[in-house]
Coordinates of C-alpha atoms in Angstrom, one line a residue:
M901 CA 114.0 119.7 91.5
K902 CA 114.4 115.9 91.1
K903 CA 111.0 115.7 89.4
N904 CA 112.1 118.3 86.9
N905 CA 115.3 116.4 86.1
N906 CA 113.3 113.2 85.5
V907 CA 111.0 115.1 83.1
I908 CA 114.0 116.5 81.2
K909 CA 115.6 113.1 81.1
S910 CA 112.4 111.5 79.8
F911 CA 112.1 114.0 77.0
T912 CA 115.9 114.0 76.0
P913 CA 115.7 111.0 73.6
Y914 CA 112.8 112.6 71.7
L915 CA 114.6 115.9 71.5
L916 CA 117.8 114.2 70.2
L917 CA 115.7 112.2 67.7
I918 CA 114.3 115.5 66.3
I919 CA 117.9 117.0 66.0
V920 CA 119.1 113.9 64.2
I921 CA 116.2 114.1 61.7
L922 CA 116.9 117.9 61.1
I923 CA 120.6 117.3 60.5
T924 CA 119.9 114.4 58.2
Y925 CA 117.4 116.5 56.3
Y926 CA 119.9 119.3 56.0
I927 CA 122.7 117.1 54.7
F928 CA 120.3 115.3 52.3
N929 CA 119.2 118.7 50.8
L930 CA 122.8 119.9 50.7
N931 CA 123.9 116.9 48.7
N932 CA 120.8 116.9 46.5
V933 CA 122.2 119.5 44.1
K934 CA 122.4 118.6 40.4
I935 CA 125.8 119.5 39.0
N936 CA 126.3 119.6 35.2
E937 CA 129.8 119.1 33.9
L938 CA 130.3 121.6 30.9
T939 CA 133.1 121.5 28.4
Y940 CA 135.1 124.5 27.7
N941 CA 133.5 125.0 24.2
E942 CA 130.0 124.7 25.7
F943 CA 130.9 127.4 28.3
L944 CA 132.2 129.8 25.7
T945 CA 129.1 129.2 23.5
N946 CA 126.8 130.0 26.4
L947 CA 128.9 133.0 27.4
E948 CA 128.6 134.4 23.8
K949 CA 124.9 133.9 23.8
E950 CA 124.7 135.6 27.2
T951 CA 122.8 132.6 28.8
V952 CA 125.1 132.6 31.8
E953 CA 123.1 134.1 34.6
E954 CA 125.5 133.4 37.6
L955 CA 129.2 132.8 37.6
E956 CA 131.5 132.1 40.5
I957 CA 135.3 132.0 39.9
T958 CA 137.6 130.3 42.5
P959 CA 141.3 130.4 41.6
K960 CA 143.2 127.3 42.7
S961 CA 146.9 128.1 42.3
R962 CA 148.0 124.8 43.7
D963 CA 146.4 123.1 40.7
S964 CA 147.0 126.0 38.2
V965 CA 143.3 126.2 37.3
Y966 CA 140.2 128.2 37.9
L967 CA 137.1 126.5 39.2
L968 CA 134.0 127.9 37.5
T969 CA 130.5 127.3 38.8
G970 CA 127.2 128.9 38.1
K971 CA 123.8 128.8 36.5
L972 CA 122.5 128.9 32.9
E973 CA 119.1 130.1 31.7
G974 CA 116.5 127.4 32.2
Y975 CA 118.3 125.8 35.2
K976 CA 116.3 124.8 38.2
E977 CA 116.9 126.1 41.7
N978 CA 119.1 123.1 42.7
E979 CA 120.9 122.8 39.4
T980 CA 124.4 124.3 38.6
F981 CA 127.2 123.8 36.1
E982 CA 130.9 123.2 36.9
L983 CA 134.2 123.2 34.9
T984 CA 137.9 124.0 35.3
V985 CA 140.1 126.2 33.0
P986 CA 143.8 127.0 33.1
L987 CA 145.0 130.0 35.0
T988 CA 146.4 131.5 31.8
D989 CA 143.1 131.4 29.9
S990 CA 142.6 134.8 28.2
V991 CA 138.8 134.5 28.3
I992 CA 138.8 134.3 32.1
E993 CA 141.2 137.2 32.4
K994 CA 138.8 139.2 30.2
I995 CA 135.9 138.3 32.5
L996 CA 137.9 139.3 35.5
D997 CA 137.8 142.8 34.1
E998 CA 135.7 145.0 36.4
S999 CA 133.3 146.2 33.8
N1000 CA 132.5 142.7 32.6
T1001 CA 132.2 141.5 36.2
Q1002 CA 129.5 144.0 36.8
Q1003 CA 127.6 142.9 33.7
L1004 CA 127.8 139.2 34.2
N1005 CA 127.1 139.1 38.0
V1006 CA 130.4 137.4 38.7
V1007 CA 131.5 136.4 42.2
I1008 CA 135.3 136.1 42.6
N1009 CA 136.6 134.1 45.5
K1010 CA 140.1 134.1 47.0
D1011 CA 142.5 131.3 46.4
P1012 CA 141.8 128.8 49.3
G1013 CA 145.4 127.5 49.0
S1014 CA 145.1 124.4 51.2
V1015 CA 142.1 122.6 52.8
S1016 CA 140.7 124.7 55.7
W1017 CA 139.6 123.4 59.1
L1018 CA 136.1 124.8 58.5
S1019 CA 135.6 122.5 55.5
I1020 CA 136.8 119.6 57.5
I1021 CA 134.4 120.4 60.3
L1022 CA 131.5 120.9 57.9
E1023 CA 132.4 117.5 56.3
F1024 CA 132.8 115.3 59.3
V1025 CA 131.0 116.9 62.3
P1026 CA 127.5 116.0 61.1
I1027 CA 128.6 112.3 60.7
L1028 CA 130.1 112.3 64.2
I1029 CA 126.9 113.9 65.7
I1030 CA 124.6 111.4 64.0
G1031 CA 126.8 108.5 65.1
G1032 CA 127.1 109.7 68.7
L1033 CA 123.3 110.3 69.0
T1034 CA 122.6 106.9 67.6
V1035 CA 124.9 105.2 70.2
Y1036 CA 123.4 107.3 73.0
M1037 CA 119.8 106.4 72.0
I1038 CA 120.7 102.7 71.8
K1039 CA 122.2 102.9 75.4
M1040 CA 119.1 104.7 76.6
M1041 CA 116.9 101.9 75.2
V1042 CA 119.0 99.1 76.5
G1043 CA 119.3 100.9 79.9
N1044 CA 122.9 100.0 80.7
G1045 CA 121.6 97.9 83.6
K1046 CA 119.3 100.6 84.9
G1047 CA 115.9 99.6 83.5
G1048 CA 115.9 100.8 79.9
T1049 CA 113.3 100.1 77.2
L1050 CA 114.9 96.9 76.0
D1051 CA 116.1 95.8 79.4
F1052 CA 113.4 93.2 79.9
G1053 CA 115.2 90.7 82.1
R1054 CA 116.3 93.1 84.8
S1055 CA 114.6 92.9 88.2
R1056 CA 112.1 95.6 89.0
A1057 CA 112.7 95.3 92.7
K1058 CA 113.5 98.6 94.4
L1059 CA 116.3 98.7 97.0
N1060 CA 116.2 100.5 100.3
Q1061 CA 119.7 100.2 101.8
E1062 CA 118.7 100.9 105.4
G1063 CA 115.3 99.2 105.4
G1064 CA 113.4 102.5 105.7
K1065 CA 112.3 104.6 108.7
T1066 CA 109.2 102.6 109.6
T1067 CA 109.6 100.6 112.8
F1068 CA 107.3 98.6 115.1
K1069 CA 106.3 101.9 116.9
D1070 CA 104.6 103.0 113.7
V1071 CA 102.5 99.7 113.7
A1072 CA 99.7 99.9 116.2
G1073 CA 98.2 96.7 117.4
L1074 CA 99.3 93.4 115.8
N1075 CA 101.1 92.3 119.0
E1076 CA 101.0 88.6 118.2
E1077 CA 102.0 89.2 114.6
K1078 CA 105.0 91.3 115.7
E1079 CA 106.2 88.5 117.9
E1080 CA 106.1 86.1 115.0
V1081 CA 108.4 88.2 112.9
K1082 CA 110.8 89.4 115.6
E1083 CA 112.8 86.2 115.1
L1084 CA 113.6 87.3 111.6
I1085 CA 115.1 90.5 113.0
D1086 CA 117.1 88.7 115.6
F1087 CA 118.5 86.3 112.9
L1088 CA 119.5 89.2 110.6
K1089 CA 121.2 91.0 113.4
N1090 CA 122.9 88.0 115.1
P1091 CA 122.7 84.8 113.0
K1092 CA 125.3 83.0 115.0
K1093 CA 122.9 82.7 118.0
F1094 CA 120.6 80.5 115.9
Q1095 CA 123.4 78.6 114.1
K1096 CA 125.0 77.7 117.4
L1097 CA 122.0 75.5 118.3
G1098 CA 121.4 74.3 114.7
A1099 CA 118.3 76.3 114.2
R1100 CA 117.2 77.2 110.7
I1101 CA 115.4 80.5 110.4
P1102 CA 112.3 80.4 108.1
K1103 CA 113.2 81.2 104.5
G1104 CA 109.9 82.7 103.8
V1105 CA 107.1 84.3 105.8
L1106 CA 103.6 84.7 104.3
L1107 CA 101.4 87.4 105.6
V1108 CA 97.8 86.6 105.1
G1109 CA 94.8 88.7 105.9
P1110 CA 92.0 91.0 104.6
P1111 CA 92.9 94.1 102.6
G1112 CA 94.0 97.1 104.7
T1113 CA 95.0 95.2 107.8
G1114 CA 98.7 96.3 107.7
K1115 CA 100.5 93.5 106.0
T1116 CA 102.7 95.8 103.9
L1117 CA 103.3 98.1 106.9
L1118 CA 104.4 95.2 109.0
A1119 CA 106.9 94.1 106.4
K1120 CA 108.3 97.6 106.2
A1121 CA 108.6 97.7 110.0
V1122 CA 110.6 94.4 110.0
A1123 CA 113.1 95.9 107.5
G1124 CA 113.3 99.1 109.5
E1125 CA 114.0 97.3 112.7
A1126 CA 116.6 95.0 111.2
K1127 CA 118.5 97.9 109.5
V1128 CA 119.3 95.7 106.5
P1129 CA 118.8 96.2 102.7
F1130 CA 115.2 95.8 101.8
Y1131 CA 114.0 94.9 98.3
Y1132 CA 110.3 95.4 97.6
I1133 CA 108.4 94.4 94.5
S1134 CA 104.8 93.5 93.4
G1135 CA 103.9 90.1 92.1
S1136 CA 102.6 91.7 88.9
D1137 CA 106.0 93.2 88.1
F1138 CA 107.3 89.7 87.2
V1139 CA 104.7 88.8 84.7
E1140 CA 105.2 90.2 81.2
L1141 CA 104.0 89.6 77.6
F1142 CA 107.1 87.7 76.6
V1143 CA 107.6 84.2 78.0
G1144 CA 110.7 83.8 80.1
V1145 CA 111.0 87.5 81.1
G1146 CA 109.5 86.9 84.6
A1147 CA 111.8 84.0 85.3
S1148 CA 114.8 86.2 84.2
R1149 CA 113.7 88.9 86.6
V1150 CA 113.4 86.4 89.5
R1151 CA 117.0 85.2 88.8
D1152 CA 118.3 88.8 88.6
M1153 CA 116.5 89.8 91.8
F1154 CA 118.1 86.9 93.8
K1155 CA 121.5 87.7 92.2
Q1156 CA 121.3 91.3 93.4
A1157 CA 120.1 90.1 96.8
K1158 CA 123.0 87.8 97.2
Q1159 CA 125.4 90.7 96.8
T1160 CA 123.8 92.6 99.7
A1161 CA 123.0 89.6 102.0
P1162 CA 121.8 89.5 104.7
C1163 CA 118.7 91.2 103.3
L1164 CA 114.9 91.1 103.0
I1165 CA 112.8 90.7 99.9
F1166 CA 109.2 91.7 100.2
I1167 CA 106.8 90.5 97.4
D1168 CA 103.4 92.2 97.7
E1169 CA 100.3 90.5 96.2
I1170 CA 102.2 87.3 95.5
D1171 CA 99.0 85.6 94.3
A1172 CA 99.6 87.5 91.0
V1173 CA 102.5 85.1 90.2
G1174 CA 102.0 82.3 92.7
R1175 CA 98.7 80.9 91.6
Q1176 CA 98.2 77.1 91.2
R1177 CA 99.8 75.7 88.0
G1178 CA 97.9 73.8 85.4
T1179 CA 94.5 75.3 86.1
G1180 CA 92.0 77.4 84.3
L1181 CA 89.8 77.2 81.2
G1182 CA 91.9 76.7 78.1
G1183 CA 95.1 75.6 79.9
G1184 CA 97.7 77.3 82.0
H1185 CA 99.6 80.6 81.7
D1186 CA 103.1 79.7 80.4
E1187 CA 104.7 83.0 81.4
R1188 CA 103.3 83.0 85.0
E1189 CA 104.0 79.3 85.5
Q1190 CA 107.7 79.7 84.4
T1191 CA 108.1 82.6 86.7
L1192 CA 106.6 80.6 89.6
N1193 CA 108.9 77.6 88.8
Q1194 CA 111.9 79.9 88.9
L1195 CA 110.8 81.4 92.2
L1196 CA 110.4 77.9 93.7
T1197 CA 113.8 77.0 92.5
E1198 CA 115.5 80.1 93.9
M1199 CA 113.7 79.7 97.3
D1200 CA 114.7 76.1 97.9
G1201 CA 116.5 74.6 94.9
F1202 CA 120.0 73.5 94.2
G1203 CA 121.4 77.0 94.7
A1204 CA 122.1 78.4 98.2
N1205 CA 120.6 81.7 99.1
E1206 CA 121.9 82.2 102.6
G1207 CA 121.0 85.3 104.5
I1208 CA 118.0 86.1 102.2
I1209 CA 114.6 86.1 103.9
I1210 CA 111.4 86.5 101.8
I1211 CA 108.3 88.1 103.1
A1212 CA 105.2 88.0 101.0
A1213 CA 101.7 89.3 101.4
T1214 CA 98.3 88.2 100.0
N1215 CA 94.6 88.2 100.8
R1216 CA 94.0 85.1 98.7
P1217 CA 96.1 82.2 100.2
D1218 CA 93.6 79.7 98.9
V1219 CA 94.7 80.2 95.3
L1220 CA 98.5 79.8 95.9
D1221 CA 100.3 76.8 94.6
P1222 CA 100.9 74.1 97.2
A1223 CA 104.6 73.9 96.3
L1224 CA 105.0 77.5 97.4
L1225 CA 103.6 76.8 100.9
R1226 CA 105.6 73.8 101.8
P1227 CA 108.4 73.8 104.5
G1228 CA 111.6 75.2 103.1
R1229 CA 109.9 77.9 101.1
F1230 CA 107.2 79.8 103.0
D1231 CA 107.7 78.0 106.2
R1232 CA 105.5 80.3 108.3
Q1233 CA 102.1 81.8 107.7
V1234 CA 101.2 84.8 109.8
T1235 CA 97.5 85.7 109.8
V1236 CA 96.9 89.5 110.1
N1237 CA 93.3 89.8 111.2
L1238 CA 91.0 92.8 111.5
P1239 CA 91.8 94.8 114.7
D1240 CA 89.8 94.4 117.9
V1241 CA 88.6 97.4 119.9
R1242 CA 91.9 97.9 121.8
E1243 CA 93.9 97.7 118.6
R1244 CA 91.5 100.1 116.8
E1245 CA 92.1 102.6 119.6
A1246 CA 95.8 102.3 119.2
I1247 CA 95.6 102.7 115.4
L1248 CA 93.4 105.8 115.8
N1249 CA 96.1 107.2 118.2
V1250 CA 98.7 106.7 115.5
H1251 CA 96.7 108.3 112.7
A1252 CA 95.5 111.1 115.0
K1253 CA 99.0 112.5 115.2
G1254 CA 99.2 115.8 113.3
K1255 CA 95.4 116.3 113.5
I1256 CA 93.7 118.8 115.8
L1257 CA 90.8 117.1 117.6
D1258 CA 88.1 118.7 119.6
E1259 CA 88.0 118.1 123.3
N1260 CA 84.8 116.1 123.1
V1261 CA 86.4 113.6 120.7
K1262 CA 87.2 110.3 122.5
L1263 CA 89.2 107.9 120.4
K1264 CA 88.1 105.0 122.6
A1265 CA 84.4 105.8 121.8
I1266 CA 85.2 105.9 118.1
A1267 CA 87.0 102.5 118.4
E1268 CA 83.9 101.0 120.1
R1269 CA 81.7 102.2 117.3
T1270 CA 83.8 100.9 114.4
P1271 CA 83.8 97.0 114.6
G1272 CA 85.0 95.4 111.4
Y1273 CA 87.1 98.4 110.4
S1274 CA 90.6 97.7 109.1
G1275 CA 93.6 100.0 109.8
A1276 CA 93.2 101.6 106.3
D1277 CA 89.5 102.2 107.0
L1278 CA 90.3 104.0 110.3
E1279 CA 93.0 106.1 108.6
N1280 CA 90.5 107.0 105.9
L1281 CA 87.8 107.8 108.6
L1282 CA 90.0 110.4 110.3
N1283 CA 91.1 111.8 107.0
E1284 CA 87.5 112.3 105.8
A1285 CA 86.7 113.9 109.1
A1286 CA 89.6 116.3 108.7
L1287 CA 88.5 117.2 105.1
L1288 CA 84.9 117.8 106.4
A1289 CA 86.3 120.1 109.2
V1290 CA 88.2 122.1 106.6
R1291 CA 85.1 122.3 104.4
R1292 CA 83.1 123.6 107.3
N1293 CA 85.8 126.2 108.2
K1294 CA 86.3 124.7 111.7
N1295 CA 89.5 125.0 113.8
A1296 CA 89.3 121.4 115.1
I1297 CA 87.8 118.0 114.2
G1298 CA 84.6 117.4 116.2
M1299 CA 82.4 114.3 116.7
D1300 CA 79.9 115.7 114.1
E1301 CA 82.6 115.4 111.4
I1302 CA 83.6 111.9 112.6
D1303 CA 80.0 110.8 112.5
E1304 CA 79.5 112.1 109.0
A1305 CA 82.8 110.6 107.9
S1306 CA 81.8 107.2 109.3
D1307 CA 78.6 107.4 107.3
R1308 CA 80.5 108.5 104.1
V1309 CA 82.9 105.6 104.5
L1310 CA 80.1 103.0 105.0
M1311 CA 77.4 104.3 102.7
G1312 CA 78.7 107.2 100.7
P1313 CA 77.9 110.9 100.8
A1314 CA 74.5 112.1 101.8
K1315 CA 72.1 112.9 98.9
V1316 CA 70.8 116.1 100.5
S1317 CA 69.8 117.7 97.2
R1318 CA 67.7 114.7 96.2
K1319 CA 64.0 115.4 96.3
V1320 CA 62.1 112.9 98.4
T1321 CA 58.3 113.0 98.6
D1322 CA 56.4 112.8 101.9
Y1323 CA 55.0 109.4 100.9
E1324 CA 58.5 108.0 100.4
K1325 CA 59.8 109.6 103.5
N1326 CA 57.0 108.1 105.6
I1327 CA 57.6 104.6 104.2
V1328 CA 61.4 104.8 104.9
A1329 CA 60.8 106.1 108.4
Y1330 CA 58.6 103.1 109.3
H1331 CA 61.0 100.7 107.5
E1332 CA 64.0 101.9 109.6
S1333 CA 61.9 102.1 112.8
G1334 CA 61.0 98.4 112.3
H1335 CA 64.7 97.5 112.2
A1336 CA 65.4 99.6 115.3
V1337 CA 62.5 98.3 117.5
L1338 CA 63.6 94.7 116.8
G1339 CA 67.1 95.6 117.7
I1340 CA 65.8 97.1 121.0
E1341 CA 63.4 94.3 121.9
L1342 CA 65.3 91.1 120.9
P1343 CA 67.4 89.8 123.8
N1344 CA 70.4 89.0 121.7
G1345 CA 69.9 91.7 119.2
E1346 CA 72.4 94.3 118.2
E1347 CA 72.4 97.7 119.8
V1348 CA 70.9 100.6 117.8
H1349 CA 73.3 103.5 117.5
K1350 CA 71.9 105.7 114.8
I1351 CA 68.9 105.9 112.4
T1352 CA 68.7 108.1 109.4
I1353 CA 66.3 108.5 106.4
I1354 CA 68.6 110.7 104.4
P1355 CA 69.5 108.9 101.2
R1356 CA 73.2 107.7 100.9
G1357 CA 74.6 105.8 98.0
M1358 CA 71.9 103.3 96.8
A1359 CA 70.1 103.3 100.1
G1360 CA 67.1 105.5 101.0
G1361 CA 68.2 105.3 104.7
Y1362 CA 69.8 103.0 107.1
T1363 CA 69.9 101.8 110.7
Q1364 CA 73.4 101.5 112.3
M1365 CA 73.4 98.5 114.7
L1366 CA 76.5 97.4 116.5
P1367 CA 77.0 94.2 118.6
K1368 CA 76.8 94.6 122.3
E1369 CA 79.9 92.6 122.7
E1370 CA 82.5 92.3 120.0
R1371 CA 83.1 88.7 119.0
T1372 CA 84.8 87.3 115.9
L1373 CA 84.9 83.6 116.3
V1374 CA 81.6 82.1 117.4
A1375 CA 78.0 82.9 116.6
T1376 CA 75.2 80.9 118.2
K1377 CA 72.0 79.7 116.5
D1378 CA 69.8 82.0 118.5
E1379 CA 72.0 85.0 117.6
L1380 CA 71.8 84.1 113.9
L1381 CA 68.0 83.7 114.1
Q1382 CA 67.6 87.1 115.8
R1383 CA 69.9 88.6 113.2
I1384 CA 67.6 87.3 110.4
T1385 CA 64.5 88.6 112.4
S1386 CA 66.1 92.0 112.6
Y1387 CA 66.8 92.1 108.8
L1388 CA 63.1 91.3 108.1
G1389 CA 61.9 94.1 110.4
G1390 CA 61.8 96.7 107.7
R1391 CA 59.5 94.8 105.4
V1392 CA 57.2 93.7 108.3
S1393 CA 56.9 97.3 109.5
E1394 CA 55.9 98.5 106.0
E1395 CA 53.3 95.8 105.8
L1396 CA 51.8 96.5 109.2
F1397 CA 51.8 100.3 109.5
C1398 CA 51.9 101.6 105.9
G1399 CA 49.6 99.0 104.3
E1400 CA 52.1 98.8 101.5
I1401 CA 55.4 97.1 100.7
S1402 CA 58.4 98.6 98.8
T1403 CA 61.6 97.5 97.1
G1404 CA 63.7 98.9 100.0
A1405 CA 64.0 95.5 101.7
S1406 CA 65.8 93.7 98.8
D1407 CA 69.2 93.9 100.4
D1408 CA 67.8 92.8 103.8
F1409 CA 66.3 89.7 102.1
K1410 CA 69.7 88.9 100.5
R1411 CA 71.5 89.0 103.8
A1412 CA 68.8 87.1 105.7
T1413 CA 68.7 84.4 103.0
Q1414 CA 72.5 84.0 103.0
I1415 CA 72.5 83.4 106.8
A1416 CA 69.6 81.0 106.6
R1417 CA 71.1 78.9 103.9
S1418 CA 74.5 78.8 105.6
M1419 CA 72.7 77.6 108.8
V1420 CA 71.2 74.7 106.8
T1421 CA 74.0 73.8 104.4
E1422 CA 77.2 74.7 106.4
Y1423 CA 76.5 75.0 110.1
G1424 CA 74.1 72.1 110.6
M1425 CA 71.6 74.2 112.4
S1426 CA 68.4 72.7 111.0
D1427 CA 66.3 69.5 111.1
L1428 CA 68.5 68.0 108.4
G1429 CA 71.1 67.4 111.1
P1430 CA 74.8 68.2 111.6
V1431 CA 75.7 67.6 107.9
Q1432 CA 77.7 70.1 105.7
F1433 CA 76.1 70.1 102.3
E1434 CA 78.0 73.0 100.8
H1435 CA 81.3 74.6 101.3
K1436 CA 83.3 77.4 99.6
S1437 CA 85.2 75.8 96.7
G1438 CA 87.8 78.5 96.0
E1439 CA 87.9 77.5 92.3
V1440 CA 88.6 81.1 91.2
F1441 CA 90.1 80.1 87.9
L1442 CA 86.7 79.0 86.6
G1443 CA 84.9 82.1 87.9
R1444 CA 82.9 82.6 91.0
D1445 CA 79.6 82.3 89.2
Y1446 CA 80.4 78.9 87.9
T1447 CA 81.6 77.2 91.1
N1448 CA 80.6 79.5 93.9
S1449 CA 80.1 76.5 96.2
S1450 CA 80.6 72.7 96.1
K1451 CA 77.4 70.7 96.2
N1452 CA 77.5 67.1 97.5
Y1453 CA 73.8 66.2 97.6
S1454 CA 71.0 64.9 95.4
D1455 CA 68.0 66.8 94.0
T1456 CA 65.8 65.4 96.8
V1457 CA 68.1 66.8 99.4
A1458 CA 68.2 70.1 97.5
L1459 CA 64.4 70.3 97.9
E1460 CA 64.7 69.6 101.6
I1461 CA 67.3 72.3 101.9
D1462 CA 65.0 74.8 100.2
K1463 CA 62.2 73.8 102.6
E1464 CA 64.4 74.3 105.7
V1465 CA 65.6 77.7 104.5
R1466 CA 62.0 78.7 103.8
K1467 CA 61.0 77.4 107.3
I1468 CA 63.7 79.6 109.0
I1469 CA 62.7 82.7 107.1
D1470 CA 59.0 82.2 107.8
E1471 CA 59.5 81.6 111.5
C1472 CA 61.7 84.7 111.8
Y1473 CA 59.2 86.8 109.8
K1474 CA 56.3 85.7 112.1
N1475 CA 58.4 86.5 115.1
A1476 CA 59.2 89.9 113.8
K1477 CA 55.5 90.6 113.1
D1478 CA 54.6 89.5 116.6
I1479 CA 57.2 91.8 118.2
L1480 CA 56.3 94.8 116.1
T1481 CA 52.6 94.3 116.7
K1482 CA 53.2 94.2 120.4
N1483 CA 55.3 97.4 120.3
E1484 CA 53.2 99.3 117.8
G1485 CA 53.3 102.5 119.9
L1486 CA 57.1 102.5 119.9
V1487 CA 57.3 102.0 116.2
H1488 CA 54.9 105.0 115.7
A1489 CA 56.9 107.1 118.1
L1490 CA 60.3 106.4 116.5
A1491 CA 58.9 106.9 113.0
K1492 CA 57.3 110.2 113.9
T1493 CA 60.6 111.4 115.5
L1494 CA 62.6 110.2 112.5
Y1495 CA 60.2 111.8 110.0
E1496 CA 60.7 115.2 111.8
K1497 CA 64.4 115.1 112.5
E1498 CA 65.5 112.7 109.6
T1499 CA 68.5 111.5 111.7
I1500 CA 68.4 110.4 115.4
T1501 CA 71.3 109.2 117.5
K1502 CA 71.5 106.6 120.2
E1503 CA 70.8 109.1 123.0
E1504 CA 67.7 110.4 121.1
I1505 CA 66.5 106.8 120.5
E1506 CA 66.9 106.1 124.2
E1507 CA 64.9 109.2 125.1
V1508 CA 62.0 108.1 122.8
V1509 CA 62.0 104.6 124.3
K1510 CA 62.0 106.1 127.8
E1511 CA 59.0 108.4 127.0
Y1512 CA 57.2 105.5 125.4
N1513 CA 57.7 103.2 128.4
S1514 CA 56.6 105.9 130.9
S1515 CA 53.5 106.6 128.9
K1516 CA 52.8 102.9 128.7
K1517 CA 53.1 102.6 132.5
T1518 CA 50.8 105.6 133.0
K1519 CA 48.1 104.0 130.8
K1520 CA 48.5 100.7 132.6
S1521 CA 48.1 102.3 136.0
N1522 CA 45.0 104.3 134.8
K1523 CA 43.4 101.1 133.6
E1524 CA 44.1 99.5 137.0
D1525 CA 42.5 102.5 138.8
K1526 CA 39.4 102.2 136.7
V1527 CA 39.1 98.5 137.4
E1528 CA 39.3 99.1 141.1
E1529 CA 36.6 101.8 141.0

């Protein structure tokens, strides 16, 4: 019902404009009649010549005259004549005779006496309607303080009086982050407790983290827990075409917030308005910089904004202006990281509410298989699984749907209708088997969970490998080298067992080269020693392609860096070739199984490895028996 009212309200100005145009057109046509003033002699002459086609007689006893109007021969449609004659005129009395009236097509009106209300209405009502509609449309455009077309300077921040229904119970994980913002809730509920000891609560809290980790949800939960008015706005809502509009909106937002203090203001994607000033090719952005200046002044300027706490969120803290991050403005930065395995399980439990899961679905197992997933990714995973279950006419969401949903989220939908030749299928099978065997044989390699040769997205197949232990902070040199070796396994397998190489390893080379170069230029893991030659510059104003990294070395050192990167890649390539040559039988066994089934899981991979090892032991024992004989 509310949606219908909004639709009607949005079309009302256009409907009123059409009505105004029609009324104006009607009045214009009504007044666009040509009236010819005839003399009495001219009227008599035309009457004798019988050129009077229409005649309308209106007696006006108050003026003792007759008003005569009508048409003559040759008159246009909008052309008439008009004259007045005395009431005692004998010619008119003769015309009023019934027989003459019938011949001349005469219309005789009654004496109006005095001016009627109808004539007054017809005279003034159109003017009143046009004036009223004009005033109404101007108010609609100005907005009357409610965001009209011409209401540029008003704040676009939306107000929720009670802070919303979201609480910390709805935010799974983020235990440390919750503790950081609980002080804000305590201050809003009981500020005297802090003021008693002279403590000053942070004026601003900046939530930093990758997309989808729950920054906005955490801000909503703070407002819901505090039960205070909650203003929320996006950073892009401040910036407009006209210079000064954004600054005006900032002033208006804080003016509204002061009237409802204590309150919270949440600015999402603050990097849209808070970027560093005076940077960029061709100079700065005047509108954005003025908006930022006003925001800095309101947060910690001459004016006092007691009881107003600002929470902002961004995934690009490196581009923010330093003045925005100083104490007194955004005093505290809270980093919202990707969830670990326990937090992922808690997030899955939250998003699993309202969904019917099969008995064999274990959320803990799903959490272990989804490292690097954000909260938004996990929600999308369960939603995709639910959609697949509906598509397959199932009564519950099973592990098959969750596996397929995971593949869809990572790589896209399966290209089951794409025709793949046996030759391509064989190459892809050996390529993915090479990755898998290296993951199995390398001591610090990642664990192989799934292999498929069904095309998805831009890939002809993929091997899902997950770390044996989830770590987010430290990676050793040996682990990085084995990761590079694993990436090179696909190309080595093609070369050894297919006698041909394909373009399928291009993405593997890209990742391997990135790791090798970082080892040399950033991590100090080469013969060049513990020196950092490159680092991420963050000069996003000039474009990532122009200044992707800062280089502090000569051309001679650049040549040495290239040699070291090549050395790491060559050594890993040789290592991969040695391992795959030693385990040729396992590569053939996995490739054969993969060629037949197209997709094999961790359990099926372990079964193939077990059969290969048992057959290997049997062959070895047979050889020993022959030697003894």
